[in-house]
PDB file of C-alpha atoms in Angstrom:
ATOM      1  CA  UNK A  99       3.308  18.462  -0.973  1.00 71.00           C
ATOM      2  CA  UNK A 100       2.624  18.951   2.744  1.00 84.00           C
ATOM      3  CA  UNK A 101      -0.381  18.210   5.589  1.00 92.00           C
ATOM      4  CA  UNK A 102      -2.607  21.285   4.385  1.00 93.00           C
ATOM      5  CA  UNK A 103      -2.489  19.517   1.039  1.00 94.00           C
ATOM      6  CA  UNK A 104      -3.587  16.133   2.250  1.00 95.00           C
ATOM      7  CA  UNK A 105      -5.740  17.575   4.809  1.00 92.00           C
ATOM      8  CA  UNK A 106      -8.012  18.971   1.675  1.00 95.00           C
ATOM      9  CA  UNK A 107      -8.929  15.672   0.534  1.00 96.00           C
ATOM     10  CA  UNK A 108     -12.337  14.395   1.180  1.00 94.00           C
ATOM     11  CA  UNK A 109     -13.262  11.694   3.452  1.00 94.00           C
ATOM     12  CA  UNK A 110      -9.846  11.585   4.696  1.00 95.00           C
ATOM     13  CA  UNK A 111      -9.048  10.103   7.916  1.00 93.00           C
ATOM     14  CA  UNK A 112      -5.474   9.446   7.941  1.00 92.00           C
ATOM     15  CA  UNK A 113      -2.513  11.096   6.734  1.00 96.00           C
ATOM     16  CA  UNK A 114       0.004   8.878   4.683  1.00 97.00           C
ATOM     17  CA  UNK A 115       3.409   8.078   5.173  1.00 97.00           C
ATOM     18  CA  UNK A 116       5.652   9.847   2.792  1.00 98.00           C
ATOM     19  CA  UNK A 117       9.505   8.771   3.044  1.00 97.00           C
ATOM     20  CA  UNK A 118      11.914  11.658   3.612  1.00 96.00           C
ATOM     21  CA  UNK A 119      13.487  11.056   0.390  1.00 96.00           C
ATOM     22  CA  UNK A 120      10.426  10.408  -1.578  1.00 97.00           C
ATOM     23  CA  UNK A 121       9.525  13.760  -3.235  1.00 94.00           C
ATOM     24  CA  UNK A 122      12.703  14.103  -4.519  1.00 94.00           C
ATOM     25  CA  UNK A 123      13.142  10.679  -6.405  1.00 95.00           C
ATOM     26  CA  UNK A 124      12.502  10.542 -10.196  1.00 93.00           C
ATOM     27  CA  UNK A 125       8.667   9.604 -10.881  1.00 91.00           C
ATOM     28  CA  UNK A 126       9.830   6.373 -12.450  1.00 92.00           C
ATOM     29  CA  UNK A 127      11.249   5.359  -8.721  1.00 94.00           C
ATOM     30  CA  UNK A 128       8.189   6.238  -7.047  1.00 97.00           C
ATOM     31  CA  UNK A 129       6.020   3.442  -4.735  1.00 98.00           C
ATOM     32  CA  UNK A 130       3.205   3.671  -3.527  1.00 98.00           C
ATOM     33  CA  UNK A 131       2.374   0.736  -1.022  1.00 98.00           C
ATOM     34  CA  UNK A 132      -1.525   0.554   0.263  1.00 98.00           C
ATOM     35  CA  UNK A 133      -2.544  -1.402   2.968  1.00 94.00           C
ATOM     36  CA  UNK A 134      -6.291  -2.693   3.513  1.00 90.00           C
ATOM     37  CA  UNK A 135      -7.820  -1.743   7.237  1.00 82.00           C
ATOM     38  CA  UNK A 136      -6.553  -1.117  10.905  1.00 72.00           C
ATOM     39  CA  UNK A 137      -8.752  -2.664  13.150  1.00 68.00           C
ATOM     40  CA  UNK A 138      -9.305  -1.521  16.364  1.00 62.00           C
ATOM     41  CA  UNK A 139     -10.111  -3.367  19.159  1.00 62.00           C
ATOM     42  CA  UNK A 140     -13.263  -1.723  19.943  1.00 59.00           C
ATOM     43  CA  UNK A 141     -12.021  -1.002  23.637  1.00 61.00           C
ATOM     44  CA  UNK A 142     -11.556   2.935  24.695  1.00 58.00           C
ATOM     45  CA  UNK A 143      -7.928   3.540  24.140  1.00 59.00           C
ATOM     46  CA  UNK A 144      -7.695   1.401  21.108  1.00 59.00           C
ATOM     47  CA  UNK A 145     -10.556   3.316  19.721  1.00 57.00           C
ATOM     48  CA  UNK A 146      -8.340   6.566  20.818  1.00 61.00           C
ATOM     49  CA  UNK A 147      -5.216   5.669  19.044  1.00 67.00           C
ATOM     50  CA  UNK A 148      -7.444   4.850  15.804  1.00 70.00           C
ATOM     51  CA  UNK A 149      -8.504   8.408  16.132  1.00 69.00           C
ATOM     52  CA  UNK A 150      -5.303  10.051  15.348  1.00 84.00           C
ATOM     53  CA  UNK A 151      -5.002  11.730  11.482  1.00 88.00           C
ATOM     54  CA  UNK A 152      -0.767  10.392  12.123  1.00 91.00           C
ATOM     55  CA  UNK A 153      -1.857   6.704  12.944  1.00 90.00           C
ATOM     56  CA  UNK A 154      -1.021   4.860   9.668  1.00 94.00           C
ATOM     57  CA  UNK A 155       2.398   6.539  10.212  1.00 95.00           C
ATOM     58  CA  UNK A 156       2.285   4.945  13.612  1.00 94.00           C
ATOM     59  CA  UNK A 157       1.921   1.890  12.387  1.00 91.00           C
ATOM     60  CA  UNK A 158       4.626   2.421   9.729  1.00 95.00           C
ATOM     61  CA  UNK A 159       7.088   3.724  12.055  1.00 95.00           C
ATOM     62  CA  UNK A 160       6.658   0.662  14.576  1.00 93.00           C
ATOM     63  CA  UNK A 161       5.770  -2.122  12.687  1.00 92.00           C
ATOM     64  CA  UNK A 162       7.750  -1.559   9.011  1.00 94.00           C
ATOM     65  CA  UNK A 163      10.644   0.438  10.224  1.00 95.00           C
ATOM     66  CA  UNK A 164      11.357  -0.669  13.582  1.00 93.00           C
ATOM     67  CA  UNK A 165      10.043  -3.686  13.500  1.00 86.00           C
ATOM     68  CA  UNK A 166       7.620  -4.041  16.756  1.00 80.00           C
ATOM     69  CA  UNK A 167       6.068  -7.078  16.535  1.00 73.00           C
ATOM     70  CA  UNK A 168       2.173  -6.777  17.772  1.00 71.00           C
ATOM     71  CA  UNK A 169       1.367 -10.567  16.391  1.00 66.00           C
ATOM     72  CA  UNK A 170       0.674  -9.670  12.737  1.00 79.00           C
ATOM     73  CA  UNK A 171       3.303 -10.421   9.686  1.00 90.00           C
ATOM     74  CA  UNK A 172       1.683  -8.199   7.290  1.00 92.00           C
ATOM     75  CA  UNK A 173       4.917  -6.143   7.319  1.00 94.00           C
ATOM     76  CA  UNK A 174       7.730  -9.126   7.848  1.00 94.00           C
ATOM     77  CA  UNK A 175       6.050 -10.227   4.890  1.00 95.00           C
ATOM     78  CA  UNK A 176       5.714  -7.954   2.511  1.00 96.00           C
ATOM     79  CA  UNK A 177       9.742  -7.548   3.103  1.00 96.00           C
ATOM     80  CA  UNK A 178       9.648 -10.896   2.169  1.00 96.00           C
ATOM     81  CA  UNK A 179       7.834 -10.913  -0.651  1.00 97.00           C
ATOM     82  CA  UNK A 180       9.765  -7.832  -2.075  1.00 97.00           C
ATOM     83  CA  UNK A 181      13.144  -8.831  -1.165  1.00 96.00           C
ATOM     84  CA  UNK A 182      13.447 -12.395   0.128  1.00 94.00           C
ATOM     85  CA  UNK A 183      14.445 -10.992   3.112  1.00 92.00           C
ATOM     86  CA  UNK A 184      13.500  -9.341   6.667  1.00 91.00           C
ATOM     87  CA  UNK A 185      17.055  -8.073   7.633  1.00 90.00           C
ATOM     88  CA  UNK A 186      17.752  -5.149   5.013  1.00 92.00           C
ATOM     89  CA  UNK A 187      18.235  -1.602   6.187  1.00 93.00           C
ATOM     90  CA  UNK A 188      14.390  -0.859   7.014  1.00 94.00           C
ATOM     91  CA  UNK A 189      14.708   2.894   7.611  1.00 96.00           C
ATOM     92  CA  UNK A 190      16.461   3.038   4.070  1.00 96.00           C
ATOM     93  CA  UNK A 191      13.659   1.714   2.395  1.00 97.00           C
ATOM     94  CA  UNK A 192      10.867   3.912   4.008  1.00 97.00           C
ATOM     95  CA  UNK A 193      12.278   7.190   3.304  1.00 97.00           C
ATOM     96  CA  UNK A 194      12.160   5.947  -0.128  1.00 97.00           C
ATOM     97  CA  UNK A 195       8.452   5.072  -0.207  1.00 98.00           C
ATOM     98  CA  UNK A 196       5.101   5.804   0.423  1.00 98.00           C
ATOM     99  CA  UNK A 197       1.971   4.039   2.095  1.00 98.00           C
ATOM    100  CA  UNK A 198      -1.114   4.921   2.391  1.00 97.00           C
ATOM    101  CA  UNK A 199      -4.058   3.131   4.169  1.00 95.00           C
ATOM    102  CA  UNK A 200      -6.716   2.135   1.612  1.00 96.00           C
ATOM    103  CA  UNK A 201     -10.289   1.852   3.983  1.00 93.00           C
ATOM    104  CA  UNK A 202     -10.447   5.409   5.791  1.00 93.00           C
ATOM    105  CA  UNK A 203     -12.481   4.453   8.457  1.00 88.00           C
ATOM    106  CA  UNK A 204     -11.128   2.040  11.717  1.00 84.00           C
ATOM    107  CA  UNK A 205     -12.893  -1.724  11.601  1.00 74.00           C
ATOM    108  CA  UNK A 206     -14.516  -3.471  14.549  1.00 70.00           C
ATOM    109  CA  UNK A 207     -12.210  -6.805  14.876  1.00 66.00           C
ATOM    110  CA  UNK A 208     -15.057  -8.636  15.762  1.00 62.00           C
ATOM    111  CA  UNK A 209     -17.354  -7.010  13.102  1.00 65.00           C
ATOM    112  CA  UNK A 210     -15.131  -8.528  10.152  1.00 73.00           C
ATOM    113  CA  UNK A 211     -14.203  -7.611   6.613  1.00 84.00           C
ATOM    114  CA  UNK A 212     -14.667  -4.364   4.759  1.00 90.00           C
ATOM    115  CA  UNK A 213     -17.844  -4.307   2.417  1.00 90.00           C
ATOM    116  CA  UNK A 214     -17.709  -3.580  -0.919  1.00 94.00           C
ATOM    117  CA  UNK A 215     -18.969  -0.026  -0.712  1.00 94.00           C
ATOM    118  CA  UNK A 216     -15.939   0.450   1.900  1.00 92.00           C
ATOM    119  CA  UNK A 217     -13.738  -0.434  -0.750  1.00 96.00           C
ATOM    120  CA  UNK A 218     -15.702   1.213  -3.545  1.00 97.00           C
ATOM    121  CA  UNK A 219     -16.007   4.964  -1.183  1.00 96.00           C
ATOM    122  CA  UNK A 220     -12.044   4.552  -1.032  1.00 96.00           C
ATOM    123  CA  UNK A 221     -11.004   4.822  -4.397  1.00 98.00           C
ATOM    124  CA  UNK A 222     -11.812   8.888  -4.024  1.00 97.00           C
ATOM    125  CA  UNK A 223      -9.951   9.990  -1.627  1.00 97.00           C
ATOM    126  CA  UNK A 224      -6.823   7.255  -2.525  1.00 98.00           C
ATOM    127  CA  UNK A 225      -7.017   9.135  -6.323  1.00 97.00           C
ATOM    128  CA  UNK A 226      -6.666  12.755  -4.742  1.00 97.00           C
ATOM    129  CA  UNK A 227      -3.758  11.128  -2.827  1.00 97.00           C
ATOM    130  CA  UNK A 228      -1.956   9.941  -5.924  1.00 96.00           C
ATOM    131  CA  UNK A 229      -2.507  13.519  -7.607  1.00 96.00           C
ATOM    132  CA  UNK A 230      -0.494  14.508  -4.754  1.00 96.00           C
ATOM    133  CA  UNK A 231       1.995  11.936  -4.516  1.00 97.00           C
ATOM    134  CA  UNK A 232       2.716  10.966  -8.437  1.00 96.00           C
ATOM    135  CA  UNK A 233       3.585   7.304  -8.203  1.00 97.00           C
ATOM    136  CA  UNK A 234       4.167   4.970 -11.193  1.00 97.00           C
ATOM    137  CA  UNK A 235       3.374   2.123  -8.596  1.00 97.00           C
ATOM    138  CA  UNK A 236       0.977   1.094  -6.292  1.00 98.00           C
ATOM    139  CA  UNK A 237       1.136  -2.017  -4.824  1.00 98.00           C
ATOM    140  CA  UNK A 238      -1.658  -2.811  -2.802  1.00 98.00           C
ATOM    141  CA  UNK A 239      -1.568  -5.582   0.260  1.00 96.00           C
ATOM    142  CA  UNK A 240      -5.090  -7.400  -0.537  1.00 95.00           C
ATOM    143  CA  UNK A 241      -6.870  -7.862  -4.305  1.00 97.00           C
ATOM    144  CA  UNK A 242     -10.155  -7.205  -2.937  1.00 96.00           C
ATOM    145  CA  UNK A 243     -10.090  -3.285  -4.035  1.00 97.00           C
ATOM    146  CA  UNK A 244      -9.510  -4.068  -7.276  1.00 98.00           C
ATOM    147  CA  UNK A 245     -13.382  -5.684  -7.264  1.00 97.00           C
ATOM    148  CA  UNK A 246     -14.823  -2.168  -7.030  1.00 97.00           C
ATOM    149  CA  UNK A 247     -12.296  -0.039  -9.303  1.00 98.00           C
ATOM    150  CA  UNK A 248     -13.879   0.231 -12.744  1.00 96.00           C
ATOM    151  CA  UNK A 249     -17.401   1.033 -10.876  1.00 96.00           C
ATOM    152  CA  UNK A 250     -15.665   3.911  -9.084  1.00 97.00           C
ATOM    153  CA  UNK A 251     -13.435   5.401 -11.904  1.00 97.00           C
ATOM    154  CA  UNK A 252     -17.055   6.021 -13.858  1.00 95.00           C
ATOM    155  CA  UNK A 253     -17.620   9.136 -11.755  1.00 91.00           C
ATOM    156  CA  UNK A 254     -13.990  10.504 -11.965  1.00 97.00           C
ATOM    157  CA  UNK A 255     -11.417  11.922 -14.566  1.00 95.00           C
ATOM    158  CA  UNK A 256      -9.375   8.704 -14.692  1.00 97.00           C
ATOM    159  CA  UNK A 257     -10.221   5.817 -17.021  1.00 97.00           C
ATOM    160  CA  UNK A 258      -8.597   2.249 -16.591  1.00 97.00           C
ATOM    161  CA  UNK A 259      -8.977  -0.598 -19.657  1.00 95.00           C
ATOM    162  CA  UNK A 260     -10.306  -2.994 -16.962  1.00 96.00           C
ATOM    163  CA  UNK A 261      -8.247  -5.278 -14.152  1.00 98.00           C
ATOM    164  CA  UNK A 262      -6.176  -8.207 -15.382  1.00 98.00           C
ATOM    165  CA  UNK A 263      -6.340 -11.591 -13.141  1.00 97.00           C
ATOM    166  CA  UNK A 264      -3.135 -12.992 -13.412  1.00 97.00           C
ATOM    167  CA  UNK A 265      -1.003 -15.650 -11.654  1.00 96.00           C
ATOM    168  CA  UNK A 266      -3.019 -17.878  -9.370  1.00 97.00           C
ATOM    169  CA  UNK A 267      -0.963 -18.157  -5.811  1.00 96.00           C
ATOM    170  CA  UNK A 268      -1.395 -19.182  -2.539  1.00 88.00           C
ATOM    171  CA  UNK A 269      -4.886 -19.038  -2.698  1.00 91.00           C
ATOM    172  CA  UNK A 270      -5.575 -15.702  -4.491  1.00 95.00           C
ATOM    173  CA  UNK A 271      -5.243 -14.476  -7.866  1.00 97.00           C
ATOM    174  CA  UNK A 272      -2.888 -11.685  -8.450  1.00 98.00           C
ATOM    175  CA  UNK A 273      -4.968  -9.001 -10.322  1.00 98.00           C
ATOM    176  CA  UNK A 274      -2.827  -5.417 -12.191  1.00 98.00           C
ATOM    177  CA  UNK A 275      -4.449  -2.455 -13.776  1.00 98.00           C
ATOM    178  CA  UNK A 276      -3.533   0.581 -15.490  1.00 98.00           C
ATOM    179  CA  UNK A 277      -5.051   3.478 -14.733  1.00 98.00           C
ATOM    180  CA  UNK A 278      -4.745   6.932 -16.483  1.00 97.00           C
ATOM    181  CA  UNK A 279      -5.612  10.548 -15.215  1.00 94.00           C
ATOM    182  CA  UNK A 280      -7.089  13.229 -17.835  1.00 91.00           C
ATOM    183  CA  UNK A 281      -4.020  14.067 -19.730  1.00 91.00           C
ATOM    184  CA  UNK A 282      -3.032  10.677 -20.019  1.00 91.00           C
ATOM    185  CA  UNK A 283      -0.506   9.726 -17.476  1.00 93.00           C
ATOM    186  CA  UNK A 284      -0.448   6.734 -16.228  1.00 96.00           C
ATOM    187  CA  UNK A 285      -0.332   4.579 -12.530  1.00 97.00           C
ATOM    188  CA  UNK A 286       0.409   0.852 -11.820  1.00 97.00           C
ATOM    189  CA  UNK A 287      -1.308  -0.910  -9.609  1.00 98.00           C
ATOM    190  CA  UNK A 288      -0.770  -4.287  -8.270  1.00 98.00           C
ATOM    191  CA  UNK A 289      -2.760  -5.916  -5.918  1.00 98.00           C
ATOM    192  CA  UNK A 290      -0.851  -9.227  -4.289  1.00 98.00           C
ATOM    193  CA  UNK A 291      -2.753 -11.793  -1.617  1.00 96.00           C
ATOM    194  CA  UNK A 292      -2.782  -9.807   1.717  1.00 94.00           C
ATOM    195  CA  UNK A 293       0.486 -10.676   3.129  1.00 94.00           C
ATOM    196  CA  UNK A 294      -1.380 -11.101   7.110  1.00 87.00           C
ATOM    197  CA  UNK A 295      -1.459 -15.271   7.060  1.00 79.00           C
ATOM    198  CA  UNK A 296      -1.560 -17.882   4.254  1.00 85.00           C
ATOM    199  CA  UNK A 297       1.161 -16.263   2.726  1.00 93.00           C
ATOM    200  CA  UNK A 298       3.664 -17.482   0.707  1.00 95.00           C
ATOM    201  CA  UNK A 299       6.370 -14.931   0.006  1.00 95.00           C
ATOM    202  CA  UNK A 300       8.872 -17.241  -1.799  1.00 96.00           C
ATOM    203  CA  UNK A 301       6.004 -17.137  -5.045  1.00 97.00           C
ATOM    204  CA  UNK A 302       4.823 -13.698  -4.549  1.00 97.00           C
ATOM    205  CA  UNK A 303       8.954 -12.532  -5.096  1.00 97.00           C
ATOM    206  CA  UNK A 304       8.851 -14.637  -8.084  1.00 97.00           C
ATOM    207  CA  UNK A 305       5.913 -12.884  -9.408  1.00 98.00           C
ATOM    208  CA  UNK A 306       7.140  -9.089  -8.339  1.00 98.00           C
ATOM    209  CA  UNK A 307      10.147  -9.943  -9.547  1.00 96.00           C
ATOM    210  CA  UNK A 308       7.922 -10.033 -13.213  1.00 96.00           C
ATOM    211  CA  UNK A 309       5.836  -7.179 -12.548  1.00 96.00           C
ATOM    212  CA  UNK A 310       8.748  -4.431 -11.045  1.00 96.00           C
ATOM    213  CA  UNK A 311      11.476  -5.774 -11.550  1.00 95.00           C
ATOM    214  CA  UNK A 312      13.187  -2.306 -12.828  1.00 94.00           C
ATOM    215  CA  UNK A 313      11.704  -1.087  -9.578  1.00 95.00           C
ATOM    216  CA  UNK A 314      12.998  -4.189  -7.162  1.00 96.00           C
ATOM    217  CA  UNK A 315      16.681  -3.387  -8.726  1.00 95.00           C
ATOM    218  CA  UNK A 316      16.675   0.233  -8.011  1.00 95.00           C
ATOM    219  CA  UNK A 317      15.716  -0.319  -4.531  1.00 95.00           C
ATOM    220  CA  UNK A 318      18.029  -2.967  -4.274  1.00 93.00           C
ATOM    221  CA  UNK A 319      21.164  -0.828  -5.481  1.00 94.00           C
ATOM    222  CA  UNK A 320      19.652   1.998  -3.151  1.00 94.00           C
ATOM    223  CA  UNK A 321      19.896  -0.701   0.396  1.00 92.00           C
ATOM    224  CA  UNK A 322      23.286  -2.449  -1.156  1.00 88.00           C
ATOM    225  CA  UNK A 323      24.607   1.476  -0.866  1.00 82.00           C
ATOM    226  CA  UNK A 324      23.779   1.510   2.585  1.00 75.00           C
ATOM    227  CA  UNK A 325      26.404  -1.551   3.623  1.00 55.00           C
ATOM    228  CA  UNK A 326      28.876  -0.305   1.182  1.00 48.00           C
TER     229      UNK A 326
END
């Protein structure tokens, strides 16, 4: 797929990150990581930066790959939840995955969290994204989007048997769901506590090792090949 394909999606503000090797992967190895929100500080410079369609890609490049630190632990904690460390070859990992920001409007830091309507409305561009990317698994950073999944799917050609509440870890329930498109193809959704703060990465790693064992084993093998 190309950016022109993404550009056809209604209400898509930010282009997703798509690793250089993602499109060549077998479907079973395709992981889409789903961030929750982008926040600006209501200054002109910050607002202008957030208005760029490539902003999500810049965030991945700077914070996840180059490991710039802006006072947030979102990506270091995510890395540790996946691999129990933040020392691996990040360019290799991020060349193999895709990343999408779920809430497709910039949030004002001073105005708090996204509303239910924000999450509900965000399912529609997300579903168009997965039609293009075809991930096997979507790992959500944050659990709030799950609350509106069933409601949103009622007006789409996707279906689900519902959201399952699973392990209670560091003051949040893990949640999972399987969604199916109109021809029966399935995508696994996994929702974990947001990785920004109060996040026990070791406990969440234990959980993800159960839910994504084959995927994580495959990624470990790719990362080991870089250093051997």
